[in-house]
Amino acid sequence: MAHTTLEQRLPLANDLYNIDHLLSEEERMVRDTVRKFVQDRVLPIIAGHFEEGTFPEGLIPEMAELGLLGMHLEGYGCAGLNAVCYGLACQELEAGDSGLRSFASVQGSLVMFPILAYGSEEQKQHWLPRMAQGRAIGCFGLTEPDSGSDPASMLTTARRDGSSYILNGTKMWITNGGVADVALVWARAEDGVRGFLVERGTPGFTTSNIHHKLSLRASITSELHFEDCRIPSTNMLPEVRGMRGPLSCLNEARYGIAWGATGAARACYEAALDYAKSRVQFKRPIASFQLVQQKLVNMATELVKAQLLALQLGKLKDEGLLHPVQVSVAKRNNVREALATAREARTILGANGITLEYPISRHMNNLESVFTYEGTDDIHTLIIGQAITGQNAFS
Ligand code: TGC
Ligand code: FAD
């Protein structure tokens, strides 16, 4: 048996626990491919998009080519990779920008997943291949102006009229809304909450983009308006009814976020580490000061803890053993720690930390949205609290 020296086993600064060793060859390949895509194609342009408030739509065909859209879904032109591969891809995309991971989350987890899980055969055949190829973009309309953390209080209605449904209401804060070819809209019908596929251009359906955001600027966020919008009843997802429909989609997307947050955290940590090694004050690199080292050590430790949490989550998901409460634990912890890492990393860059020349403030601002969407930090605290105490503290 070959022995390695302690020196050879020295951990890498960005993989202190040799997590690489826990991944299969295919998982490492997916991670490295997406990492290279982000380095070559995303990082050179993303700060500009953030500044302009635009989504880099030109990257959609390349993301599709890499199999990133509906990556963890089987059949209908989807890549059919395991949950760990999907998670690693989310990690790398979010190391670029949360907007990119958001795009992939919404497309794959919030629109393609429910079509696959709850759609008719016609809906699957019609939408999934073109969505996997990036030829059709989806958005997921659950939140409303007066219904955020409590989506069961939604006011959007779907009234049956012969072989149609008529939708009325407003959805708010909808990622991809302004560019989507199809909106999956959750609305209250006579028999409970139902999901409806509404195509862009349907009379009575309009969108308006939300401006002046200071977070997720490289992502389109929109309102969806429905005014007597008539759609065929065949556009309803037939196989799910009630809040279980939208909430089960959230499990998928929250899973991707738990991984994605580790990417944003890693990008901030690496930028701070690089900077600390080269920035000289008091005639020494600032990396040589104990207080700076303490910050870097905190970041590196929280990063591996978050990655291990995400990896175990992925393994549970691949084995069909995942419980939504476990997803809440990882989403809550990893986003919280990524935000703490971003804030601490920013301090290491001093004044430079506030500019777009470095990625940290961009990630920090993005993470404020990630902390809020897909269930706020508070909501995940209450989901976990309810699971461990048996007491509902929501209302
Ligand atoms: P509750 O009464 O507990 O449950 C109603 C029904 O739903 C089932 N259920 C779930 N099913 C699958 N997965 C889950 N995680 C589920 N949670 C609940 C439950 O079993 C029940 O089923 P049934 O068949 O018995 O009727 O539901 P509640 O109304 O009391 O809500 C609980 C609460 C507060 C946890 C939930 O409303 C919640 O998670 N609120 C947060 C809302 C949220 O996360 N919104 C996200 C909007 S989408 C978004 O943000 C996209 S960002 C995209 C991006 O850019 O990345
Ligand atoms: P509220 O629910 O009004 O919460 C306000 C505050 O009250 C929060 O701090 C919250 O934690 C706290 N609070 C609420 N209830 C409780 C309670 N019971 N106990 C303790 N504290 C409580 N939605 C979609 O449907 N689709 C999307 O694609 C989408 N994309 C988004 C993109 C961005 C950039 C953002 C910012 C949001 C997006 N959302 C989307 C909406 C997002 O899911 C909601 O913002 C989120 O669910 C919180 O709802 P809210 O903003 O209305 O806050």
Coordinates of N, CA and C in Angstrom, one line a residue, residues 29-217:
M29 N -16.0 15.9 -12.8 CA -16.0 16.4 -14.2 C -17.1 17.4 -14.4
V30 N -18.3 17.2 -13.9 CA -19.3 18.2 -14.0 C -18.9 19.5 -13.3
R31 N -18.4 19.3 -12.1 CA -18.0 20.5 -11.4 C -16.9 21.3 -12.1
D32 N -15.9 20.6 -12.6 CA -14.8 21.3 -13.3 C -15.3 21.9 -14.6
T33 N -16.2 21.3 -15.3 CA -16.7 21.8 -16.6 C -17.5 23.1 -16.3
V34 N -18.3 23.1 -15.3 CA -19.1 24.3 -15.0 C -18.2 25.4 -14.5
R35 N -17.2 25.0 -13.7 CA -16.3 26.0 -13.1 C -15.5 26.7 -14.3
K36 N -15.1 25.9 -15.3 CA -14.4 26.5 -16.4 C -15.3 27.5 -17.2
F37 N -16.6 27.0 -17.4 CA -17.6 27.9 -18.1 C -17.7 29.2 -17.3
V38 N -17.8 29.1 -16.0 CA -18.0 30.3 -15.2 C -16.7 31.2 -15.4
Q39 N -15.6 30.6 -15.3 CA -14.3 31.4 -15.3 C -14.2 32.1 -16.7
D40 N -14.4 31.3 -17.8 CA -14.2 31.8 -19.1 C -15.3 32.7 -19.6
R41 N -16.5 32.4 -19.3 CA -17.6 33.0 -20.0 C -18.4 34.0 -19.1
V42 N -18.4 33.7 -17.8 CA -19.3 34.5 -16.9 C -18.5 35.6 -16.3
L43 N -17.4 35.3 -15.6 CA -16.7 36.3 -14.8 C -16.2 37.5 -15.6
P44 N -15.8 37.3 -16.9 CA -15.4 38.5 -17.6 C -16.6 39.5 -17.9
I45 N -17.8 39.1 -17.8 CA -18.9 40.0 -18.2 C -19.9 40.3 -17.0
I46 N -19.8 39.5 -15.9 CA -20.9 39.6 -15.0 C -21.0 40.9 -14.2
A47 N -19.9 41.5 -13.9 CA -20.0 42.8 -13.1 C -20.6 43.8 -14.0
G48 N -20.4 43.8 -15.3 CA -21.0 44.8 -16.2 C -22.5 44.6 -16.2
H49 N -23.0 43.3 -16.3 CA -24.4 43.0 -16.3 C -25.0 43.5 -14.9
F50 N -24.3 43.2 -13.9 CA -24.8 43.6 -12.5 C -25.0 45.2 -12.5
E51 N -24.0 45.9 -13.0 CA -24.0 47.3 -13.0 C -25.2 47.8 -13.9
E52 N -25.4 47.2 -15.1 CA -26.4 47.6 -16.0 C -27.8 47.1 -15.6
G53 N -27.9 46.1 -14.7 CA -29.2 45.6 -14.3 C -29.7 44.7 -15.4
T54 N -28.8 43.9 -16.1 CA -29.3 43.0 -17.2 C -28.9 41.6 -16.9
F55 N -29.7 40.7 -17.4 CA -29.3 39.2 -17.3 C -28.5 38.9 -18.6
P56 N -27.4 38.1 -18.5 CA -26.6 37.8 -19.7 C -27.3 36.7 -20.5
E57 N -28.4 37.1 -21.2 CA -29.2 36.1 -22.0 C -28.4 35.3 -23.0
G58 N -27.3 36.0 -23.5 CA -26.4 35.3 -24.5 C -25.8 34.0 -24.0
L59 N -25.8 33.8 -22.7 CA -25.2 32.6 -22.1 C -26.2 31.4 -22.1
I60 N -27.5 31.7 -22.3 CA -28.5 30.6 -22.2 C -28.2 29.4 -23.1
P61 N -27.9 29.7 -24.4 CA -27.6 28.5 -25.3 C -26.4 27.7 -24.8
E62 N -25.4 28.4 -24.2 CA -24.2 27.6 -23.7 C -24.6 26.8 -22.4
M63 N -25.4 27.4 -21.6 CA -25.9 26.7 -20.4 C -26.7 25.4 -20.8
A64 N -27.5 25.6 -21.8 CA -28.3 24.5 -22.3 C -27.3 23.4 -22.9
E65 N -26.4 23.8 -23.7 CA -25.4 22.9 -24.3 C -24.7 22.1 -23.2
L66 N -24.4 22.7 -22.1 CA -23.7 22.0 -21.0 C -24.7 21.1 -20.2
G67 N -26.0 21.1 -20.6 CA -26.9 20.3 -19.9 C -27.4 20.8 -18.6
L68 N -27.2 22.2 -18.4 CA -27.5 22.7 -17.0 C -29.0 23.0 -16.8
L69 N -29.8 22.9 -17.8 CA -31.2 23.2 -17.7 C -32.0 21.9 -17.5
G70 N -32.5 21.7 -16.3 CA -33.2 20.5 -15.9 C -32.2 19.3 -15.8
M71 N -31.1 19.7 -15.3 CA -29.9 18.8 -15.3 C -30.2 17.4 -14.6
H72 N -31.0 17.6 -13.5 CA -31.2 16.4 -12.6 C -32.5 15.6 -13.0
L73 N -33.1 16.0 -14.1 CA -34.4 15.4 -14.5 C -34.1 14.3 -15.5
E74 N -35.0 13.3 -15.5 CA -34.8 12.1 -16.5 C -35.7 12.3 -17.6
G75 N -35.2 12.0 -18.8 CA -36.1 11.9 -20.0 C -36.4 13.2 -20.6
Y76 N -37.1 13.2 -21.8 CA -37.5 14.5 -22.5 C -36.3 15.4 -22.8
G77 N -35.2 14.8 -23.1 CA -34.0 15.7 -23.4 C -33.3 16.2 -22.3
C78 N -33.6 15.8 -21.0 CA -32.9 16.3 -19.9 C -31.6 15.5 -19.6
A79 N -30.6 16.0 -18.9 CA -29.3 15.4 -18.8 C -29.4 14.1 -17.9
G80 N -30.4 14.1 -16.9 CA -30.5 12.9 -16.1 C -29.4 12.6 -15.2
L81 N -28.7 13.7 -14.7 CA -27.5 13.5 -13.8 C -28.0 13.4 -12.4
N82 N -27.2 12.9 -11.5 CA -27.6 12.8 -10.1 C -27.7 14.1 -9.4
A83 N -28.3 14.1 -8.2 CA -28.5 15.3 -7.4 C -27.2 16.0 -7.0
V84 N -26.2 15.2 -6.8 CA -24.9 15.8 -6.4 C -24.3 16.6 -7.6
C85 N -24.4 16.0 -8.8 CA -23.9 16.7 -10.0 C -24.7 18.1 -10.1
Y86 N -26.0 18.0 -9.9 CA -26.8 19.2 -10.0 C -26.4 20.2 -9.0
G87 N -26.2 19.7 -7.8 CA -25.7 20.6 -6.7 C -24.4 21.3 -7.0
L88 N -23.4 20.5 -7.5 CA -22.1 21.0 -7.8 C -22.2 22.1 -8.9
A89 N -23.1 21.8 -9.9 CA -23.3 22.8 -10.9 C -23.8 24.1 -10.3
C90 N -24.8 24.0 -9.4 CA -25.3 25.2 -8.7 C -24.2 25.9 -8.0
Q91 N -23.3 25.2 -7.3 CA -22.2 25.8 -6.6 C -21.4 26.6 -7.5
E92 N -21.0 26.0 -8.7 CA -20.1 26.7 -9.6 C -20.8 27.9 -10.2
L93 N -22.1 27.8 -10.6 CA -22.9 28.9 -11.2 C -22.9 30.1 -10.2
E94 N -23.2 29.8 -9.0 CA -23.3 30.9 -8.0 C -22.0 31.5 -7.6
A95 N -20.9 30.7 -7.8 CA -19.6 31.3 -7.6 C -19.4 32.4 -8.7
G96 N -20.1 32.3 -9.8 CA -20.2 33.4 -10.8 C -21.1 34.5 -10.3
D97 N -22.4 34.1 -10.2 CA -23.3 35.1 -9.7 C -24.6 34.4 -9.3
S98 N -25.3 34.9 -8.2 CA -26.5 34.2 -7.8 C -27.6 34.3 -8.9
G99 N -27.5 35.3 -9.8 CA -28.4 35.5 -10.8 C -28.4 34.3 -11.8
L100 N -27.3 33.8 -12.0 CA -27.1 32.7 -13.0 C -27.7 31.4 -12.4
R101 N -27.4 31.2 -11.1 CA -27.9 30.0 -10.4 C -29.4 30.1 -10.3
S102 N -29.9 31.3 -10.0 CA -31.4 31.6 -10.0 C -32.0 31.2 -11.3
F103 N -31.4 31.6 -12.4 CA -32.0 31.3 -13.7 C -32.1 29.8 -13.8
A104 N -31.0 29.1 -13.5 CA -31.1 27.6 -13.7 C -32.0 27.0 -12.7
S105 N -32.1 27.5 -11.5 CA -33.0 26.9 -10.4 C -34.5 27.1 -10.9
V106 N -34.8 28.3 -11.4 CA -36.2 28.5 -11.8 C -36.5 27.6 -13.0
Q107 N -35.7 27.6 -14.0 CA -35.9 26.8 -15.2 C -36.1 25.3 -14.8
G108 N -35.1 24.8 -14.1 CA -35.0 23.3 -13.9 C -35.9 22.9 -12.8
S109 N -35.8 23.5 -11.6 CA -36.4 23.0 -10.4 C -37.8 23.5 -10.2
L110 N -38.1 24.8 -10.7 CA -39.4 25.3 -10.4 C -40.4 25.3 -11.6
V111 N -39.9 25.0 -12.8 CA -40.8 24.9 -13.9 C -40.7 23.5 -14.5
M112 N -39.5 23.1 -14.9 CA -39.4 21.8 -15.6 C -39.8 20.6 -14.6
F113 N -39.3 20.7 -13.3 CA -39.6 19.7 -12.4 C -41.1 19.5 -12.2
P114 N -41.9 20.5 -12.0 CA -43.4 20.3 -11.8 C -44.0 19.8 -13.1
I115 N -43.5 20.3 -14.2 CA -44.1 19.7 -15.5 C -43.9 18.2 -15.6
L116 N -42.6 17.8 -15.2 CA -42.3 16.4 -15.3 C -43.1 15.6 -14.2
A117 N -43.2 16.2 -13.0 CA -43.8 15.4 -11.9 C -45.3 15.4 -12.0
Y118 N -45.9 16.6 -12.5 CA -47.4 16.7 -12.3 C -48.1 17.0 -13.7
G119 N -47.3 17.1 -14.8 CA -47.9 17.5 -16.0 C -48.5 16.4 -16.8
S120 N -49.3 16.7 -17.8 CA -49.8 15.7 -18.7 C -48.7 15.3 -19.7
E121 N -48.9 14.2 -20.4 CA -47.9 13.7 -21.4 C -47.7 14.8 -22.4
E122 N -48.8 15.4 -22.9 CA -48.7 16.5 -23.9 C -47.9 17.7 -23.4
Q123 N -48.1 18.1 -22.1 CA -47.3 19.2 -21.5 C -45.9 18.8 -21.5
K124 N -45.6 17.6 -21.1 CA -44.1 17.2 -21.0 C -43.5 17.3 -22.4
Q125 N -44.2 16.7 -23.3 CA -43.6 16.6 -24.7 C -43.4 18.0 -25.3
H126 N -44.4 18.9 -25.0 CA -44.3 20.2 -25.6 C -43.2 21.0 -24.9
W127 N -43.1 21.0 -23.6 CA -42.3 22.0 -22.9 C -40.9 21.5 -22.6
L128 N -40.8 20.2 -22.2 CA -39.5 19.8 -21.5 C -38.3 19.9 -22.5
P129 N -38.4 19.3 -23.7 CA -37.3 19.3 -24.6 C -36.8 20.7 -25.0
R130 N -37.8 21.6 -25.3 CA -37.4 22.9 -25.7 C -36.8 23.7 -24.4
M131 N -37.3 23.4 -23.3 CA -36.8 24.1 -22.1 C -35.4 23.6 -21.8
A132 N -35.1 22.3 -22.0 CA -33.8 21.8 -21.7 C -32.8 22.4 -22.7
Q133 N -33.3 22.7 -23.9 CA -32.4 23.3 -25.0 C -32.3 24.8 -24.8
G134 N -33.0 25.4 -23.9 CA -33.0 26.8 -23.7 C -33.8 27.6 -24.8
R135 N -34.6 26.8 -25.5 CA -35.4 27.5 -26.6 C -36.7 28.1 -26.0
A136 N -37.0 27.6 -24.8 CA -38.2 28.2 -24.1 C -37.7 28.5 -22.6
I137 N -38.1 29.6 -22.1 CA -37.7 30.0 -20.7 C -39.0 30.0 -19.9
G138 N -38.8 29.5 -18.6 CA -40.0 29.5 -17.7 C -39.8 30.4 -16.5
C139 N -41.0 30.7 -15.9 CA -40.9 31.4 -14.6 C -42.0 30.8 -13.7
F140 N -41.9 31.0 -12.4 CA -42.7 30.3 -11.4 C -43.4 31.4 -10.6
G141 N -44.7 31.5 -10.7 CA -45.4 32.5 -10.0 C -46.2 32.0 -8.8
L142 N -45.6 32.2 -7.7 CA -46.3 31.9 -6.4 C -46.5 33.1 -5.6
T143 N -45.5 33.9 -5.3 CA -45.6 35.1 -4.4 C -46.5 36.1 -5.0
E144 N -47.2 36.8 -4.1 CA -48.1 37.9 -4.6 C -47.8 39.2 -3.7
P145 N -48.3 40.3 -4.1 CA -48.0 41.5 -3.3 C -48.4 41.3 -1.8
D146 N -49.5 40.6 -1.5 CA -49.9 40.5 -0.1 C -49.8 39.0 0.4
S147 N -48.9 38.3 -0.3 CA -48.8 36.9 0.1 C -47.4 36.4 -0.3
G148 N -46.5 36.5 0.7 CA -45.1 36.1 0.5 C -44.8 34.8 1.3
S149 N -44.4 35.0 2.6 CA -44.1 33.8 3.4 C -45.3 32.9 3.6
D150 N -46.5 33.4 3.4 CA -47.7 32.6 3.6 C -48.4 32.5 2.3
P151 N -47.9 31.7 1.4 CA -48.4 31.6 0.0 C -49.8 31.0 0.0
A152 N -50.2 30.3 1.1 CA -51.6 29.7 1.1 C -52.6 30.9 1.1
S153 N -52.2 32.1 1.4 CA -53.2 33.2 1.5 C -53.3 33.9 0.1
M154 N -52.9 33.2 -1.0 CA -52.9 33.8 -2.3 C -54.3 34.3 -2.7
L155 N -54.4 35.3 -3.5 CA -55.6 35.9 -4.0 C -55.9 35.6 -5.4
T156 N -54.9 35.2 -6.2 CA -55.1 34.9 -7.6 C -56.1 33.7 -7.8
T157 N -57.0 34.0 -8.7 CA -58.1 33.0 -8.8 C -58.1 32.4 -10.2
A158 N -58.6 31.2 -10.4 CA -58.8 30.5 -11.6 C -60.2 30.0 -11.7
R159 N -61.0 30.7 -12.5 CA -62.5 30.3 -12.5 C -62.7 29.4 -13.8
R160 N -63.3 28.3 -13.5 CA -63.6 27.4 -14.7 C -64.7 28.0 -15.5
D161 N -64.6 28.0 -16.8 CA -65.6 28.4 -17.7 C -65.6 27.5 -19.0
G162 N -66.5 26.5 -19.0 CA -66.5 25.5 -20.1 C -65.1 24.8 -20.1
S163 N -64.5 24.8 -21.3 CA -63.2 24.1 -21.4 C -62.0 25.1 -21.1
S164 N -62.3 26.2 -20.5 CA -61.2 27.1 -20.2 C -61.2 27.4 -18.7
Y165 N -60.0 28.1 -18.3 CA -60.0 28.7 -16.9 C -59.7 30.2 -17.2
I166 N -60.3 31.0 -16.3 CA -60.0 32.5 -16.4 C -59.3 32.9 -15.2
L167 N -58.1 33.4 -15.4 CA -57.2 33.8 -14.3 C -57.3 35.3 -14.0
N168 N -57.3 35.6 -12.7 CA -57.3 37.0 -12.3 C -56.4 37.2 -11.1
G169 N -55.5 38.2 -11.1 CA -54.6 38.4 -10.0 C -53.2 38.9 -10.4
T170 N -52.4 39.1 -9.4 CA -51.0 39.6 -9.6 C -50.0 38.7 -8.9
K171 N -48.9 38.4 -9.6 CA -47.8 37.7 -8.9 C -46.6 38.7 -8.9
M172 N -45.8 38.6 -7.8 CA -44.8 39.7 -7.6 C -43.5 39.0 -7.3
W173 N -42.4 39.7 -7.7 CA -41.0 39.2 -7.5 C -40.7 37.9 -8.2
I174 N -41.1 37.9 -9.5 CA -41.0 36.6 -10.2 C -39.7 36.6 -11.1
T175 N -38.8 35.8 -10.7 CA -37.5 35.6 -11.4 C -37.8 35.1 -12.9
N176 N -37.2 35.7 -13.8 CA -37.3 35.4 -15.3 C -38.7 35.9 -15.8
G177 N -39.5 36.5 -15.0 CA -40.9 36.8 -15.5 C -40.9 37.6 -16.8
G178 N -40.1 38.6 -16.9 CA -40.1 39.4 -18.1 C -39.6 38.8 -19.4
V179 N -38.8 37.7 -19.2 CA -38.3 37.0 -20.4 C -38.9 35.6 -20.6
A180 N -39.8 35.2 -19.8 CA -40.3 33.8 -19.9 C -41.2 33.6 -21.0
D181 N -41.1 32.5 -21.7 CA -42.1 32.1 -22.7 C -43.3 31.4 -22.0
V182 N -43.1 30.9 -20.8 CA -44.2 30.3 -20.1 C -44.1 30.5 -18.6
A183 N -45.3 30.9 -18.1 CA -45.3 31.1 -16.6 C -46.1 30.0 -16.0
L184 N -45.5 29.4 -15.0 CA -46.2 28.4 -14.2 C -46.9 29.2 -13.0
V185 N -48.2 29.3 -13.1 CA -48.9 30.2 -12.1 C -49.7 29.4 -11.2
W186 N -49.6 29.7 -9.9 CA -50.4 28.9 -8.9 C -51.5 29.8 -8.6
A187 N -52.8 29.3 -8.7 CA -54.0 30.1 -8.5 C -55.0 29.2 -7.8
R188 N -55.9 29.9 -7.1 CA -57.0 29.3 -6.3 C -58.1 28.9 -7.3
A189 N -58.4 27.6 -7.4 CA -59.5 27.2 -8.2 C -60.6 26.7 -7.3
E190 N -61.7 26.2 -7.9 CA -62.8 25.7 -7.0 C -62.4 24.5 -6.2
D191 N -61.5 23.7 -6.7 CA -61.2 22.5 -6.0 C -59.8 22.6 -5.3
G192 N -59.3 23.9 -5.1 CA -58.1 24.1 -4.4 C -57.0 24.8 -5.2
V193 N -55.8 24.9 -4.7 CA -54.7 25.6 -5.5 C -54.3 24.7 -6.6
R194 N -54.2 25.3 -7.8 CA -53.8 24.5 -9.0 C -52.6 25.2 -9.7
G195 N -51.9 24.5 -10.5 CA -50.8 25.1 -11.3 C -51.2 25.2 -12.8
F196 N -51.0 26.4 -13.4 CA -51.4 26.6 -14.7 C -50.2 27.1 -15.6
L197 N -50.1 26.6 -16.8 CA -49.1 27.0 -17.7 C -49.6 28.1 -18.6
V198 N -49.1 29.3 -18.4 CA -49.7 30.4 -19.2 C -48.6 30.9 -20.2
E199 N -48.9 30.9 -21.5 CA -47.9 31.3 -22.5 C -47.8 32.8 -22.6
R200 N -46.6 33.3 -22.8 CA -46.4 34.7 -23.2 C -47.3 35.0 -24.4
G201 N -47.9 36.2 -24.4 CA -48.8 36.6 -25.5 C -50.2 36.2 -25.3
T202 N -50.6 35.5 -24.3 CA -52.0 35.1 -24.1 C -52.7 36.4 -23.7
P203 N -53.8 36.7 -24.3 CA -54.5 38.0 -24.0 C -54.9 38.0 -22.5
G204 N -54.7 39.1 -21.9 CA -55.0 39.3 -20.4 C -53.8 39.0 -19.6
F205 N -52.7 38.6 -20.2 CA -51.4 38.3 -19.4 C -50.4 39.3 -19.8
T206 N -49.9 40.1 -18.8 CA -48.8 41.1 -19.1 C -47.8 41.0 -17.9
T207 N -46.6 41.4 -18.2 CA -45.5 41.5 -17.2 C -44.9 42.8 -17.2
S208 N -44.4 43.2 -16.0 CA -43.6 44.4 -15.9 C -42.4 44.2 -15.0
N209 N -41.2 44.6 -15.5 CA -40.0 44.3 -14.7 C -39.9 45.2 -13.5
I210 N -39.3 44.7 -12.4 CA -39.1 45.5 -11.2 C -37.7 46.1 -11.3
H211 N -37.6 47.4 -11.2 CA -36.4 48.1 -11.3 C -35.8 48.6 -10.0
H212 N -34.7 49.3 -10.0 CA -34.1 49.9 -8.8 C -33.7 48.8 -7.7
K213 N -33.5 47.6 -8.2 CA -33.0 46.6 -7.2 C -31.5 46.8 -6.9
L214 N -31.1 46.6 -5.6 CA -29.7 46.7 -5.2 C -29.1 45.3 -5.1
S215 N -29.9 44.3 -5.4 CA -29.5 42.9 -5.2 C -30.0 42.1 -6.4
L216 N -29.3 41.0 -6.8 CA -29.7 40.2 -7.9 C -29.9 41.1 -9.1
R217 N -29.0 42.0 -9.4 CA -29.2 42.9 -10.5 C -29.0 42.2 -11.8

